[in-house]
Amino acid sequence: MNKKMIRRWLLLFAFALGGVICLTWSNGLLAYTETLYSKIKIFTSLLETIQRAYVEEKSADELMDDAIKGVLS
């Protein structure tokens, strides 16, 4: 094979490899994002339930502040 043909094959291989890597990375990112959003949805639902059914009245701001403090501790 001549040098021109080898370069073409190497370029094609590099593009194919890049495509495979990109698809693998994006699928992992999509799965992570879906998991993250489902957990945020559960958290939001929990905050709404607490705000509605909690004995003491608490604002959404207070609940979020307390949740953040809990996560950080």
PDB file of C-alpha atoms in Angstrom:
ATOM      1  CA  MET A   1       0.000   0.000   0.000  1.00  0.00           C
ATOM      2  CA  ASN A   2       1.195   3.466  -0.679  1.00  0.00           C
ATOM      3  CA  LYS A   3       1.450   6.223   1.909  1.00  0.00           C
ATOM      4  CA  LYS A   4      -1.694   7.977   0.692  1.00  0.00           C
ATOM      5  CA  MET A   5      -3.793   4.828   1.192  1.00  0.00           C
ATOM      6  CA  ILE A   6      -2.321   4.227   4.675  1.00  0.00           C
ATOM      7  CA  ARG A   7      -3.163   7.808   5.683  1.00  0.00           C
ATOM      8  CA  ARG A   8      -6.739   7.352   4.498  1.00  0.00           C
ATOM      9  CA  TRP A   9      -7.144   4.147   6.503  1.00  0.00           C
ATOM     10  CA  LEU A  10      -5.620   5.742   9.601  1.00  0.00           C
ATOM     11  CA  LEU A  11      -7.911   8.750   9.252  1.00  0.00           C
ATOM     12  CA  LEU A  12     -10.952   6.494   8.817  1.00  0.00           C
ATOM     13  CA  PHE A  13      -9.890   4.453  11.843  1.00  0.00           C
ATOM     14  CA  ALA A  14      -9.428   7.615  13.941  1.00  0.00           C
ATOM     15  CA  PHE A  15     -12.899   8.885  13.021  1.00  0.00           C
ATOM     16  CA  ALA A  16     -14.469   5.503  13.770  1.00  0.00           C
ATOM     17  CA  LEU A  17     -12.699   5.251  17.116  1.00  0.00           C
ATOM     18  CA  GLY A  18     -13.734   8.803  17.976  1.00  0.00           C
ATOM     19  CA  GLY A  19     -17.342   7.971  17.132  1.00  0.00           C
ATOM     20  CA  VAL A  20     -17.317   4.881  19.334  1.00  0.00           C
ATOM     21  CA  ILE A  21     -15.779   6.801  22.231  1.00  0.00           C
ATOM     22  CA  CYS A  22     -18.266   9.644  21.806  1.00  0.00           C
ATOM     23  CA  LEU A  23     -21.273   7.281  21.744  1.00  0.00           C
ATOM     24  CA  THR A  24     -20.047   5.391  24.796  1.00  0.00           C
ATOM     25  CA  TRP A  25     -19.457   8.602  26.742  1.00  0.00           C
ATOM     26  CA  SER A  26     -22.794  10.142  25.755  1.00  0.00           C
ATOM     27  CA  ASN A  27     -24.739   6.979  26.698  1.00  0.00           C
ATOM     28  CA  GLY A  28     -23.104   6.992  30.134  1.00  0.00           C
ATOM     29  CA  LEU A  29     -23.865  10.678  30.534  1.00  0.00           C
ATOM     30  CA  LEU A  30     -27.491  10.135  29.500  1.00  0.00           C
ATOM     31  CA  ALA A  31     -27.923   7.327  32.040  1.00  0.00           C
ATOM     32  CA  TYR A  32     -26.362   9.485  34.766  1.00  0.00           C
ATOM     33  CA  THR A  33     -28.612  12.434  33.874  1.00  0.00           C
ATOM     34  CA  GLU A  34     -31.755  10.281  33.930  1.00  0.00           C
ATOM     35  CA  THR A  35     -30.793   8.888  37.339  1.00  0.00           C
ATOM     36  CA  LEU A  36     -30.025  12.352  38.675  1.00  0.00           C
ATOM     37  CA  TYR A  37     -33.341  13.792  37.454  1.00  0.00           C
ATOM     38  CA  SER A  38     -35.308  10.896  38.908  1.00  0.00           C
ATOM     39  CA  LYS A  39     -33.674  11.529  42.298  1.00  0.00           C
ATOM     40  CA  ILE A  40     -34.398  15.266  42.042  1.00  0.00           C
ATOM     41  CA  LYS A  41     -38.029  14.397  41.272  1.00  0.00           C
ATOM     42  CA  ILE A  42     -38.215  12.196  44.398  1.00  0.00           C
ATOM     43  CA  PHE A  43     -36.590  14.954  46.484  1.00  0.00           C
ATOM     44  CA  THR A  44     -39.069  17.538  45.193  1.00  0.00           C
ATOM     45  CA  SER A  45     -41.979  15.238  45.943  1.00  0.00           C
ATOM     46  CA  LEU A  46     -40.638  14.691  49.457  1.00  0.00           C
ATOM     47  CA  LEU A  47     -40.308  18.446  50.056  1.00  0.00           C
ATOM     48  CA  GLU A  48     -43.887  19.005  48.873  1.00  0.00           C
ATOM     49  CA  THR A  49     -45.180  16.275  51.206  1.00  0.00           C
ATOM     50  CA  ILE A  50     -43.271  17.671  54.186  1.00  0.00           C
ATOM     51  CA  GLN A  51     -44.498  21.184  53.449  1.00  0.00           C
ATOM     52  CA  ARG A  52     -48.090  19.964  53.208  1.00  0.00           C
ATOM     53  CA  ALA A  53     -48.185  17.489  56.118  1.00  0.00           C
ATOM     54  CA  TYR A  54     -45.563  18.704  58.615  1.00  0.00           C
ATOM     55  CA  VAL A  55     -46.892  19.664  62.049  1.00  0.00           C
ATOM     56  CA  GLU A  56     -45.050  22.995  62.149  1.00  0.00           C
ATOM     57  CA  GLU A  57     -45.448  25.318  59.191  1.00  0.00           C
ATOM     58  CA  LYS A  58     -42.176  25.720  57.256  1.00  0.00           C
ATOM     59  CA  SER A  59     -41.495  27.645  54.090  1.00  0.00           C
ATOM     60  CA  ALA A  60     -39.884  26.026  51.076  1.00  0.00           C
ATOM     61  CA  ASP A  61     -36.794  28.184  51.686  1.00  0.00           C
ATOM     62  CA  GLU A  62     -36.421  26.864  55.242  1.00  0.00           C
ATOM     63  CA  LEU A  63     -36.847  23.279  54.058  1.00  0.00           C
ATOM     64  CA  MET A  64     -34.230  23.707  51.321  1.00  0.00           C
ATOM     65  CA  ASP A  65     -31.793  25.370  53.740  1.00  0.00           C
ATOM     66  CA  ASP A  66     -32.251  22.528  56.236  1.00  0.00           C
ATOM     67  CA  ALA A  67     -31.818  19.928  53.464  1.00  0.00           C
ATOM     68  CA  ILE A  68     -28.600  21.568  52.298  1.00  0.00           C
ATOM     69  CA  LYS A  69     -27.265  21.678  55.848  1.00  0.00           C
ATOM     70  CA  GLY A  70     -28.126  18.000  56.253  1.00  0.00           C
ATOM     71  CA  VAL A  71     -26.319  17.052  53.053  1.00  0.00           C
ATOM     72  CA  LEU A  72     -23.241  19.035  54.031  1.00  0.00           C
ATOM     73  CA  SER A  73     -23.073  17.590  57.540  1.00  0.00           C
TER      74      SER A  73
END
